[in-house]
Short mmCIF file of C-alpha atoms and ligand atoms in Angstrom, two decimals:
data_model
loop_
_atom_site.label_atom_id
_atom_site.label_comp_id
_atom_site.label_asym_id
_atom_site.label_seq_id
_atom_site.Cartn_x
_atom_site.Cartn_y
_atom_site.Cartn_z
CA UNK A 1420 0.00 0.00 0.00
CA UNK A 1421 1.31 3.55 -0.96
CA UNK A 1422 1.80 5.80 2.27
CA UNK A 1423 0.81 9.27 1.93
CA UNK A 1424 3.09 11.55 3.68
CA UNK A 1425 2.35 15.11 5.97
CA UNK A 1426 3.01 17.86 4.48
CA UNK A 1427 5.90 21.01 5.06
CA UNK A 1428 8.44 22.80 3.18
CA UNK A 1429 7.81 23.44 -0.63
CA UNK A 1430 4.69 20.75 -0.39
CA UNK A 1431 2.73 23.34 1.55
CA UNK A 1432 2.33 26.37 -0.90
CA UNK A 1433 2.84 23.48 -4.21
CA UNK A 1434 -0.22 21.88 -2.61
CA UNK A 1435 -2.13 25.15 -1.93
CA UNK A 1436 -1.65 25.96 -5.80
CA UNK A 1437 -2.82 22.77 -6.98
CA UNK A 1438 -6.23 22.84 -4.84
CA UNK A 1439 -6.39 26.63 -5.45
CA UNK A 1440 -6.40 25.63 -9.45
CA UNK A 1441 -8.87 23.18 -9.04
CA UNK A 1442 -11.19 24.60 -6.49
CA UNK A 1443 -11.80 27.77 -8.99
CA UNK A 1444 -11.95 26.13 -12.38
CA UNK A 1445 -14.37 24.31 -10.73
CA UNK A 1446 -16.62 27.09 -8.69
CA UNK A 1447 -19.54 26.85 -10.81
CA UNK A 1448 -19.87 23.12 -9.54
CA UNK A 1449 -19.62 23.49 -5.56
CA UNK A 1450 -20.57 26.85 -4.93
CA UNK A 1451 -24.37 26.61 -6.01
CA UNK A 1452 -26.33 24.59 -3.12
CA UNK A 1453 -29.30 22.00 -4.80
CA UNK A 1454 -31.14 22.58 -1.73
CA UNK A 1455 -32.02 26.18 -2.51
CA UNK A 1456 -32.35 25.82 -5.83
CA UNK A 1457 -34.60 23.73 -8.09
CA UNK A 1458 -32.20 23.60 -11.09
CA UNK A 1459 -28.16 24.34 -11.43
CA UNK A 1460 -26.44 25.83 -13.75
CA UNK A 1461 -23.89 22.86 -14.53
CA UNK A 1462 -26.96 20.92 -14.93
CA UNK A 1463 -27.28 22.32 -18.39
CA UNK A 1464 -23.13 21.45 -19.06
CA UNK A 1465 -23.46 18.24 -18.40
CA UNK A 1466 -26.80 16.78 -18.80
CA UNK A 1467 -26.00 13.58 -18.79
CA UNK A 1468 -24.18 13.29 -15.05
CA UNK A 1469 -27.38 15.56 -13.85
CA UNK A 1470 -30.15 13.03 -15.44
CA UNK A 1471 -28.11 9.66 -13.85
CA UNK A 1472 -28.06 11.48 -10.62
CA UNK A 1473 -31.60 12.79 -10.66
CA UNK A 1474 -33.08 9.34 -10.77
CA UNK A 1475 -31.47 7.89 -8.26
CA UNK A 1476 -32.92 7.53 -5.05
CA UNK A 1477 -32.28 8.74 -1.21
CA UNK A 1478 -30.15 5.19 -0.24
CA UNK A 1479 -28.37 5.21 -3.07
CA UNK A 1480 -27.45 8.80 -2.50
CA UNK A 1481 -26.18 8.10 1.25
CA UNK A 1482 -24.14 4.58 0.47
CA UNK A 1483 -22.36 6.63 -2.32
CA UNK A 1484 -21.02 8.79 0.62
CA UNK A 1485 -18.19 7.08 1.75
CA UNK A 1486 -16.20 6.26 -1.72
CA UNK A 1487 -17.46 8.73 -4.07
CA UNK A 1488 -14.59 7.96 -6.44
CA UNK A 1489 -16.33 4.63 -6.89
CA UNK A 1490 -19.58 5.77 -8.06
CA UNK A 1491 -20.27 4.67 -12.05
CA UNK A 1492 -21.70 8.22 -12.79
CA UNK A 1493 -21.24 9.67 -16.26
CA UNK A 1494 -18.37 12.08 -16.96
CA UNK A 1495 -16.70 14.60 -15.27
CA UNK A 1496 -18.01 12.96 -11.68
CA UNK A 1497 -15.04 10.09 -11.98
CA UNK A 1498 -12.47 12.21 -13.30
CA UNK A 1499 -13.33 15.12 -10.84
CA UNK A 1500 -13.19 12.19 -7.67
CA UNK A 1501 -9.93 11.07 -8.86
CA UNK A 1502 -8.62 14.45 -8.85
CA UNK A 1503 -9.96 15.34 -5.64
CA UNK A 1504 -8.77 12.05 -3.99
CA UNK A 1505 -5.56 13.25 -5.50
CA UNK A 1506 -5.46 16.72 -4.11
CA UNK A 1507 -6.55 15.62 -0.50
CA UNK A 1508 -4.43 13.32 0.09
CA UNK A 1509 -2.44 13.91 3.31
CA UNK A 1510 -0.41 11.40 5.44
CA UNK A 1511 -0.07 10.97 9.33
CA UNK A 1512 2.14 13.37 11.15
CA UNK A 1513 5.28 11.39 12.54
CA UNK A 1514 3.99 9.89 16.21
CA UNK A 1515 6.16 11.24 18.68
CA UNK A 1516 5.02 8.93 21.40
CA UNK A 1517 2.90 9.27 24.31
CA UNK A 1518 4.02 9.78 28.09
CA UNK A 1519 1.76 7.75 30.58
CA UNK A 1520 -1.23 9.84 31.35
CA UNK A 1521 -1.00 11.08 34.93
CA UNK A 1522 -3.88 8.63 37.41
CA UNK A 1523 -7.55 9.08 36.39
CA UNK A 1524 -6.97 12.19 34.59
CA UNK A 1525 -9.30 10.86 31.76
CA UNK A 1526 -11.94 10.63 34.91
CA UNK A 1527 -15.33 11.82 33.09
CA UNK A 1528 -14.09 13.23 29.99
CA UNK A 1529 -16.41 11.26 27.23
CA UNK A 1530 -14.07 8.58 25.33
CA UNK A 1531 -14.42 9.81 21.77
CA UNK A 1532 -13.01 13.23 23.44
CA UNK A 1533 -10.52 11.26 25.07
CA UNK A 1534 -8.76 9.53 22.11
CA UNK A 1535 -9.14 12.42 19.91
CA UNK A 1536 -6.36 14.39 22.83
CA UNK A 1537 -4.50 11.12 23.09
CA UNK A 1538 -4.52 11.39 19.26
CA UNK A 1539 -3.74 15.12 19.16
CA UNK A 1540 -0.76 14.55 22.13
CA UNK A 1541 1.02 11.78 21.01
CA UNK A 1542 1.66 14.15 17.16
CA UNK A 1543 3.35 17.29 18.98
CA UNK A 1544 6.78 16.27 17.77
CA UNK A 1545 8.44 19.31 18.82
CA UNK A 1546 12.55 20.09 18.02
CA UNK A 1547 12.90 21.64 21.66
CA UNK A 1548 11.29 20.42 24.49
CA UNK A 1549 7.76 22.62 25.68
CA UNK A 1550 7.85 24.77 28.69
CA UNK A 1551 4.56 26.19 29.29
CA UNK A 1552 1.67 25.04 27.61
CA UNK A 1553 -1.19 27.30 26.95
CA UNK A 1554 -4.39 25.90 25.94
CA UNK A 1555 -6.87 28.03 24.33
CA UNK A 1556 -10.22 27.46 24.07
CA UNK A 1557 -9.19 25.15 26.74
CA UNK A 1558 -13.24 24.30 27.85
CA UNK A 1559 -12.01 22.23 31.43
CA UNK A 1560 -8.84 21.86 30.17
CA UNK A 1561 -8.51 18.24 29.59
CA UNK A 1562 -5.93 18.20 26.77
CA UNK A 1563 -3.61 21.10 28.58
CA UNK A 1564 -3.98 18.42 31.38
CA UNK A 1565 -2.74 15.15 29.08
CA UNK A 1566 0.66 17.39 27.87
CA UNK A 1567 1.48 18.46 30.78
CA UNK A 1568 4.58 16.91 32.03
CA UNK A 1569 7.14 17.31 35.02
CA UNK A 1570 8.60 20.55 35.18
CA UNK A 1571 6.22 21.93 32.81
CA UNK A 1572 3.43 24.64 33.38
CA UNK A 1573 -0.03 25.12 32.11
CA UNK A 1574 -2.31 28.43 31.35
CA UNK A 1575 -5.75 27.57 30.49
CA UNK A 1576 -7.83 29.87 28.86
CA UNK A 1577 -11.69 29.76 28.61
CA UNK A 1578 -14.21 32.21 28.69
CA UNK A 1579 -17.07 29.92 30.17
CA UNK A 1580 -16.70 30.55 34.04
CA UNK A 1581 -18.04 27.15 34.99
CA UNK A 1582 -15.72 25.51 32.58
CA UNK A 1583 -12.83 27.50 34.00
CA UNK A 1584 -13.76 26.40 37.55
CA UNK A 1585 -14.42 22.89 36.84
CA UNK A 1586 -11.21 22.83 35.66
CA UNK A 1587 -9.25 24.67 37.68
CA UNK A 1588 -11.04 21.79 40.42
CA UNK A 1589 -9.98 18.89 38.43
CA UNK A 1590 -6.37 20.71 37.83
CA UNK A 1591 -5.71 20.97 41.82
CA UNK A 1592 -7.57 17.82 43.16
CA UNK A 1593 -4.61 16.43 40.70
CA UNK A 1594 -2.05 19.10 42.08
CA UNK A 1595 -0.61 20.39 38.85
CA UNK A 1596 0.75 23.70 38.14
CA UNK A 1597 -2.22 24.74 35.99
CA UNK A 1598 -3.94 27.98 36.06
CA UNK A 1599 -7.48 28.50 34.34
CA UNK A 1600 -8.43 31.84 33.65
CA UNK A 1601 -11.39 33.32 32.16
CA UNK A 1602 -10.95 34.77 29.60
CA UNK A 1603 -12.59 36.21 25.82
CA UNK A 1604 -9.93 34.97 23.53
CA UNK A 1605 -11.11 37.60 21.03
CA UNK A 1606 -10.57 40.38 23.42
CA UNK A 1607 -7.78 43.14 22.94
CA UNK A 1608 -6.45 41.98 26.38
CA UNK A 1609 -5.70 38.40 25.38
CA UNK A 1610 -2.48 38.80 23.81
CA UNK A 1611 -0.81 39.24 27.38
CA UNK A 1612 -1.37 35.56 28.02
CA UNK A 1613 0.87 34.93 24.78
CA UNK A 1614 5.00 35.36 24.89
CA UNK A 1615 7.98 33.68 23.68
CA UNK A 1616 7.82 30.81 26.47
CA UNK A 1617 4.53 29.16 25.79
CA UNK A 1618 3.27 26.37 23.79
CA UNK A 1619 0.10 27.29 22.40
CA UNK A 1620 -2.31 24.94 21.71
CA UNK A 1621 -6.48 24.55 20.32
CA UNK A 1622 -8.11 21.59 19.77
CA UNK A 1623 -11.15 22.45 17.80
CA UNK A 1624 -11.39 25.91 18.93
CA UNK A 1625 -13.91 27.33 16.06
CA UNK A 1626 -13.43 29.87 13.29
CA UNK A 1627 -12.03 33.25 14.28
CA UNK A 1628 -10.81 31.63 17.59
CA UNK A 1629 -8.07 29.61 16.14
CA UNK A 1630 -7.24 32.52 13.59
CA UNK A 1631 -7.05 34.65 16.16
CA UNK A 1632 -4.80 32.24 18.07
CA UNK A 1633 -2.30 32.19 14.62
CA UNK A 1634 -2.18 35.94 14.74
CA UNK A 1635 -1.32 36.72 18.15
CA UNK A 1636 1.00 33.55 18.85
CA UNK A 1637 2.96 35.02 16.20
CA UNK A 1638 3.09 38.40 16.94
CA UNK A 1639 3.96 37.56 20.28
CA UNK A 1640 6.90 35.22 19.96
CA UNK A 1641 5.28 31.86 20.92
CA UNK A 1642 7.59 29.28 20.39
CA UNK A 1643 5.61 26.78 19.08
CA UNK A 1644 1.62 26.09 17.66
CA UNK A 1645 -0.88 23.17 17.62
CA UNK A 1646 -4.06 23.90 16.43
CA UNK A 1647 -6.41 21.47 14.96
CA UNK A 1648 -8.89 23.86 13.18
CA UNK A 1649 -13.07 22.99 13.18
CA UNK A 1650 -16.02 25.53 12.38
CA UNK A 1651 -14.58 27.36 9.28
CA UNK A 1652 -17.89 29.19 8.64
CA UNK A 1653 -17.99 30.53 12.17
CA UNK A 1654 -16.23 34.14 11.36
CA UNK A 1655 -17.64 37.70 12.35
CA UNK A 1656 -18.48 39.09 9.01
CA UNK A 1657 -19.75 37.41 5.92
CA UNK A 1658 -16.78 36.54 3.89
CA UNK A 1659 -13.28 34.96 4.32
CA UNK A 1660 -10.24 37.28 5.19
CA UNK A 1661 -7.48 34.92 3.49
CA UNK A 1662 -4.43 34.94 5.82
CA UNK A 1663 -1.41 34.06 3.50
CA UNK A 1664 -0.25 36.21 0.89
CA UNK A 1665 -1.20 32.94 -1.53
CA UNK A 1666 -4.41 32.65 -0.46
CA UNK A 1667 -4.77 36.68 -0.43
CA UNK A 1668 -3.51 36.55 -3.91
CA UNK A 1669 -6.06 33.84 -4.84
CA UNK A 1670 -9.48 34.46 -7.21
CA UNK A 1671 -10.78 32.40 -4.84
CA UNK A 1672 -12.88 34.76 -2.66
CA UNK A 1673 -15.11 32.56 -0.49
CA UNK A 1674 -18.41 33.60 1.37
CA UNK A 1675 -19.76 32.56 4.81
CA UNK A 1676 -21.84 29.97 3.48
CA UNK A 1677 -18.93 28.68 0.82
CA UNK A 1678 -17.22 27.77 4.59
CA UNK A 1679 -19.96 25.46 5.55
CA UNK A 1680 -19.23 23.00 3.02
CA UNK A 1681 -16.00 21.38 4.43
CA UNK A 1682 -18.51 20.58 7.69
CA UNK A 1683 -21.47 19.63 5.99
CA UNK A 1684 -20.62 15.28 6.42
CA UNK A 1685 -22.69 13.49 8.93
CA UNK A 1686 -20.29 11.00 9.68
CA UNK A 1687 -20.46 10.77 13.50
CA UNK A 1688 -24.11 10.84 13.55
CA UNK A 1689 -26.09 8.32 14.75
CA UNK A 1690 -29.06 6.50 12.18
CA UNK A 1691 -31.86 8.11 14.63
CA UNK A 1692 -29.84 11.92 14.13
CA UNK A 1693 -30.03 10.57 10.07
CA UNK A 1694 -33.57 9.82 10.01
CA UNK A 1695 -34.44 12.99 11.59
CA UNK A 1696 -32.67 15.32 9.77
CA UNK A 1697 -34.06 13.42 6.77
CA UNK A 1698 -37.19 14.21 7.67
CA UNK A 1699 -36.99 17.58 8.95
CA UNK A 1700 -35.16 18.49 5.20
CA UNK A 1701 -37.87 16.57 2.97
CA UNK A 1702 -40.48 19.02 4.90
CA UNK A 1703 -38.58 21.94 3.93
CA UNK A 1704 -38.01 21.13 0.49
CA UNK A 1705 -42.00 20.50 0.18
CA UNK A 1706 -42.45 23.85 1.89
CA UNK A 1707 -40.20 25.21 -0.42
CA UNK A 1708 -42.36 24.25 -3.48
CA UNK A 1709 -46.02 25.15 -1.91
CA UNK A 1710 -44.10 28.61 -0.93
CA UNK A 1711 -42.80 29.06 -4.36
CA UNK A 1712 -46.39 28.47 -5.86
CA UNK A 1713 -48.12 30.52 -3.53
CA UNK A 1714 -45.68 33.93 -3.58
CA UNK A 1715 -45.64 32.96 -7.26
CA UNK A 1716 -41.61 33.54 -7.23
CA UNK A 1717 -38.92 30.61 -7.99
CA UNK A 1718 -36.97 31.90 -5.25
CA UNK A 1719 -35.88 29.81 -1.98
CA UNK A 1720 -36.90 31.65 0.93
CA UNK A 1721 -34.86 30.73 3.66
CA UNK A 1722 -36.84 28.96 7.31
CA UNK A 1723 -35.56 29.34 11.00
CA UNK A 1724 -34.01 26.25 12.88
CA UNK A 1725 -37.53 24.83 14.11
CA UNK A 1726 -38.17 22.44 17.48
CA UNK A 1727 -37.84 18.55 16.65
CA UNK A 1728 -41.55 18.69 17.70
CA UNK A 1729 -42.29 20.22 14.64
CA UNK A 1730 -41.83 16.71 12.91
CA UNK A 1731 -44.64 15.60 14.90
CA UNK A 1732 -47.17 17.84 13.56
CA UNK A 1733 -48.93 16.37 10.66
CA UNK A 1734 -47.79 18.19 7.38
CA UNK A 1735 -50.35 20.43 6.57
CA UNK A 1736 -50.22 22.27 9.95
CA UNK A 1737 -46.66 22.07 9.48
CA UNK A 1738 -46.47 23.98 6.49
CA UNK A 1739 -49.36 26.39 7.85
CA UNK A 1740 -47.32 26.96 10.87
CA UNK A 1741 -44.38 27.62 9.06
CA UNK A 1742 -45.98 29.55 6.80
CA UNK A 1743 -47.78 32.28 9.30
CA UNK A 1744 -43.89 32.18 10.51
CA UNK A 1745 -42.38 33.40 7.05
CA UNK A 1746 -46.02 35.58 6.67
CA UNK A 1747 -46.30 33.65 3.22
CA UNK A 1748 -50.26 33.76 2.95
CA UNK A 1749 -51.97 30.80 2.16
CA UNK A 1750 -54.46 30.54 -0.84
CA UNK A 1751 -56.36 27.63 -2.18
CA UNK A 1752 -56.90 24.00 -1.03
CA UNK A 1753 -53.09 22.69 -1.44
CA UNK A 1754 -52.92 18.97 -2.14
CA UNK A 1755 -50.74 18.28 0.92
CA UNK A 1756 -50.35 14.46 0.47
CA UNK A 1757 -48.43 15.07 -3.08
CA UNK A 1758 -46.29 18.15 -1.55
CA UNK A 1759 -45.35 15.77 1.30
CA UNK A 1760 -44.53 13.37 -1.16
CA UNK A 1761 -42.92 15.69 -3.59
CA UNK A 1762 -40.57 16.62 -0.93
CA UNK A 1763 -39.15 13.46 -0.39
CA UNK A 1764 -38.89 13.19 -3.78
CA UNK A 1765 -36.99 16.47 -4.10
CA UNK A 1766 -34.36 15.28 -1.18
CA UNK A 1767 -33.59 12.04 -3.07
CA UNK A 1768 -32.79 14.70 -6.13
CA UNK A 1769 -31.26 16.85 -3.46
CA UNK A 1770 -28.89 14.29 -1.97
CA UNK A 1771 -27.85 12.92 -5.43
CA UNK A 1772 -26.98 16.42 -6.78
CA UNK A 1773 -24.87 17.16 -3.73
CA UNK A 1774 -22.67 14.11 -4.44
CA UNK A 1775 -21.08 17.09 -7.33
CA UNK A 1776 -20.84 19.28 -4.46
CA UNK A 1777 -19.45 16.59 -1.91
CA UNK A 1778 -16.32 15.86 -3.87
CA UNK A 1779 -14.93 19.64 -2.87
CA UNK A 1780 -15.53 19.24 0.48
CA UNK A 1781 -11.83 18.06 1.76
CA UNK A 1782 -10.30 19.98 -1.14
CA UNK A 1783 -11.52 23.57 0.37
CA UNK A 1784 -10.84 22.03 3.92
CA UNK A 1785 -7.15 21.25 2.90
CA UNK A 1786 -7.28 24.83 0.95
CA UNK A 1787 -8.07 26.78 4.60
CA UNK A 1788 -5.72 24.68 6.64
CA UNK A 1789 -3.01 25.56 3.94
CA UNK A 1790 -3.86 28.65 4.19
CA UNK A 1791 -3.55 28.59 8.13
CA UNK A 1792 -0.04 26.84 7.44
CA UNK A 1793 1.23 29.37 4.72
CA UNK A 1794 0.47 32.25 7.24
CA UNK A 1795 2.81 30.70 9.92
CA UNK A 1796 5.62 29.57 7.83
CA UNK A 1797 4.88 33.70 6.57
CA UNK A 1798 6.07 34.96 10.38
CA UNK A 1799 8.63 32.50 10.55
CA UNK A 1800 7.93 29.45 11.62
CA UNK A 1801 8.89 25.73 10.20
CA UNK A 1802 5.24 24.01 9.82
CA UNK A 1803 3.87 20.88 9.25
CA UNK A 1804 0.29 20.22 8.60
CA UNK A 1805 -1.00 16.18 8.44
CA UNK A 1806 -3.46 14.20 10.47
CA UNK A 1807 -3.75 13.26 14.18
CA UNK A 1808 -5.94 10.45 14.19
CA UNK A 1809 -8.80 8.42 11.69
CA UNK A 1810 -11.64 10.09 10.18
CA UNK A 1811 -14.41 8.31 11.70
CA UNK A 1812 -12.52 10.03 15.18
CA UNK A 1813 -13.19 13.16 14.16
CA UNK A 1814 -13.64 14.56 10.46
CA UNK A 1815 -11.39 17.66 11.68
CA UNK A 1816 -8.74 15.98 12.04
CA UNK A 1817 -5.99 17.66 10.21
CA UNK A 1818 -3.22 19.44 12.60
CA UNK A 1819 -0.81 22.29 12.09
CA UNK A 1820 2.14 22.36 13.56
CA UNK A 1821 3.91 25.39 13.58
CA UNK A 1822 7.47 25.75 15.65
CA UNK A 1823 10.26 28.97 15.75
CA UNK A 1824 13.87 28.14 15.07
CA UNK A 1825 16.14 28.83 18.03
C1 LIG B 2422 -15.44 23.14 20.66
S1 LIG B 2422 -14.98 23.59 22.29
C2 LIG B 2422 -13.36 22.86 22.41
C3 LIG B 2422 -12.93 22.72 23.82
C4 LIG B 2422 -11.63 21.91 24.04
N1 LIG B 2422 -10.52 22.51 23.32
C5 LIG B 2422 -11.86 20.49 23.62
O1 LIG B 2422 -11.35 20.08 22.61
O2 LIG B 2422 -12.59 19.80 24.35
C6 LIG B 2422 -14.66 25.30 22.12
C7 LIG B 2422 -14.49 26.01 23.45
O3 LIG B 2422 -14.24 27.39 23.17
C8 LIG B 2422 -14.86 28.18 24.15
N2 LIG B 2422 -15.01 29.54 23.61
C9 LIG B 2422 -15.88 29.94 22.66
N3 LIG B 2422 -15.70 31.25 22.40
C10 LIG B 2422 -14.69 31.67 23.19
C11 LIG B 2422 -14.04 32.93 23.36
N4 LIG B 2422 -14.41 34.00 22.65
N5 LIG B 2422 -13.03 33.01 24.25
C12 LIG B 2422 -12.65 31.91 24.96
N6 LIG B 2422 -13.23 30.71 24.83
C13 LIG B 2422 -14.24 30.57 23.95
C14 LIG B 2422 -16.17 27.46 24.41
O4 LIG B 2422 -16.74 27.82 25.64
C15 LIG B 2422 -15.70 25.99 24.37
O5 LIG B 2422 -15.32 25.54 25.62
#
């Protein structure tokens, strides 16, 4: 079997180019979302992937998932999966080992959670040895916990107080030299917690909060980085402030939503979590077509998150409900059995379409962690960027490691 390597040195911004190539020759295919609209453009370029797709049905939508380079859909769905596969390809980072973890630290802290820090520990392969670790985002602090080691110190920052005092708790009742602070990470005053003697680290610390980490860790000297990114969409403003000068150079200029589709994988959900958000979107998308007929527009008009109680109701009152909601008056007798039905239909169509869509979601991932990487080899330090543990572990599970010389 072929082993895929991490990635540093010239393979970070060669890598960037490649996925920046291919991610905006093909915009026109990812960007457009089938759930909001009833046709897409590409449909008309290639008419026969669109037609194979559109008759297939909901299962054969979700088994496709998992290996869409194997699907036997028309042209350019193979070619495009074999290029993605291609371009996302990313190896392990070297496993630097893992020192015993101190007695019952892993007391209460839920096992998936667990093994992703074990994971996420065991990859900080550091030239010089850590002195101070500060953990950002920390919630109670469990990974700061798992580094720390003797002689080392800890700084936990958090700006839920009763995650900062459970952990502070947990950090004395096992007498180590951890403080937890409260703390607004996006704050002006956070950049005192950062100098040249800490180890910063964020494991799945959302959006802006692990950008915000990159910027001030290396304006302020830190010696070395860890941060293993999640949430890409969750940014104050509507578009993407590129961080590198290659990804500020970049065509590429993606929106809010655009940063929603590396998350949008249900991977860790369970079949009950499937069957209801089935449900809940096959509503919507009838709603969608009784709202279209009745404002007499061919526009999607967007619905609030609603209760899970709202599957309960039966259709009709869902859809009234909904509508009074959206203040879309209701005309007519509607035949609600056939827009029930017509909405399932129109997820099967939905899912199937997506599949296009699907094959750019690791692509743009790998494109923003790049980006990430790029910025910190920019100030000066030597990076690496690979993964820290499996997939099914956590989908974010790409790391960047970023560490000064000297
Ligand atoms: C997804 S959790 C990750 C927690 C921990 N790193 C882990 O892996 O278990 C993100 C954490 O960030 C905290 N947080 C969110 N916004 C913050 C902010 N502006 N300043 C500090 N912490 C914040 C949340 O309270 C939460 O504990």
């Amino acid at each position: 079997m072929q082993t895929t390597s991490h990635l540093q040195g010239q393979q970070l911004i060669e890598r960037f180019q490649a996925l920046d190539h291919f991610l905006t020759q093909h915009q026109q295919l990812w960007r457009p979302r089938p759930f909001t609209q009833l046709r897409l453009d590409w449909e008309a370029q290639h008419p026969e992937l669109a037609t194979w797709l559109r008759n297939r049905t909901l299962e054969q939508a979700e088994d496709a998932q998992q290996h869409l380079e194997q699907l036997p859909a028309p042209a350019p769905f193979p070619q495009l999966a074999a290029q993605a596969l291609q371009l996302s390809a990313v190896g392990e980072l070297p496993d630097a080992g893992l020192h015993p973890a101190g007695h019952r630290l892993d007391v209460n802290v839920p096992g998936r959670k667990w093994q992703q820090i074990e994971a996420f520990t065991r990859r900080l392969a550091f030239s010089q040895p850590p002195r101070h670790w500060l953990d950002w985002c920390s919630g109670k602090g469990h990974l700061g916990r798992r580094l720390l080691q003797p002689g080392q110190h800890l700084t936990c920052l958090e700006y839920d107080g009763e995650l900062v005092a459970a952990g502070q708790a947990l950090s004395d009742h096992h007498h180590l030299p951890a403080r937890h602070l409260r703390q607004d990470v996006l704050a002006a005053d956070s950049a005192r917690h950062l100098d040249q003697d800490k180890s910063a680290v964020a494991l799945h610390a959302c959006g802006d909060l692990h950008v915000r980490l990159l910027q001030l860790a290396s304006q302020q000297g830190c010696r070395q980085v860890a941060i293993a990114p999640c949430c890409y969409n969750r940014i104050q403003g509507n578009s993407y402030q590129p961080l590198s000068t290659a990804a500020q150079q970049s065509s590429l200029h993606l929106s809010a939503a655009d940063l929603g589709l590396p998350l949008s994988e249900a991977v860790t959900s369970s079949a009950r979590v499937r069957r209801q958000r089935d449900a809940s979107m096959a509503r919507r998308l009838g709603f969608d077509l009784l709202q279209r007929a009745q404002r007499g527009t061919d526009d999607y008009l967007s619905a609030p998150s609603l209760a899970i109680s709202w599957l309960e109701k039966p259709f009709e009152q869902y859809c009234r409900d909904l509508a009074e909601l959206r203040q879309v008056p209701l005309l007519g007798e509607p035949d609600w059995a056939a827009l029930e039905a017509a909405g399932w239909q129109r997820l099967a169509v939905v899912r199937n379409l997506e599949l296009v869509r699907n094959l750019f979601r690791r692509p743009l991932e790998i494109w923003l962690v790049l980006d990430r990487a790029l910025y910190l080899e920019e100030q000066g330090y030597a990076v690496n960027v690979g993964l820290f543990c499996d997939y099914p572990l956590t989908p974010r599970n790409l790391l960047v490691l970023g560490e000064r010389d000297g």
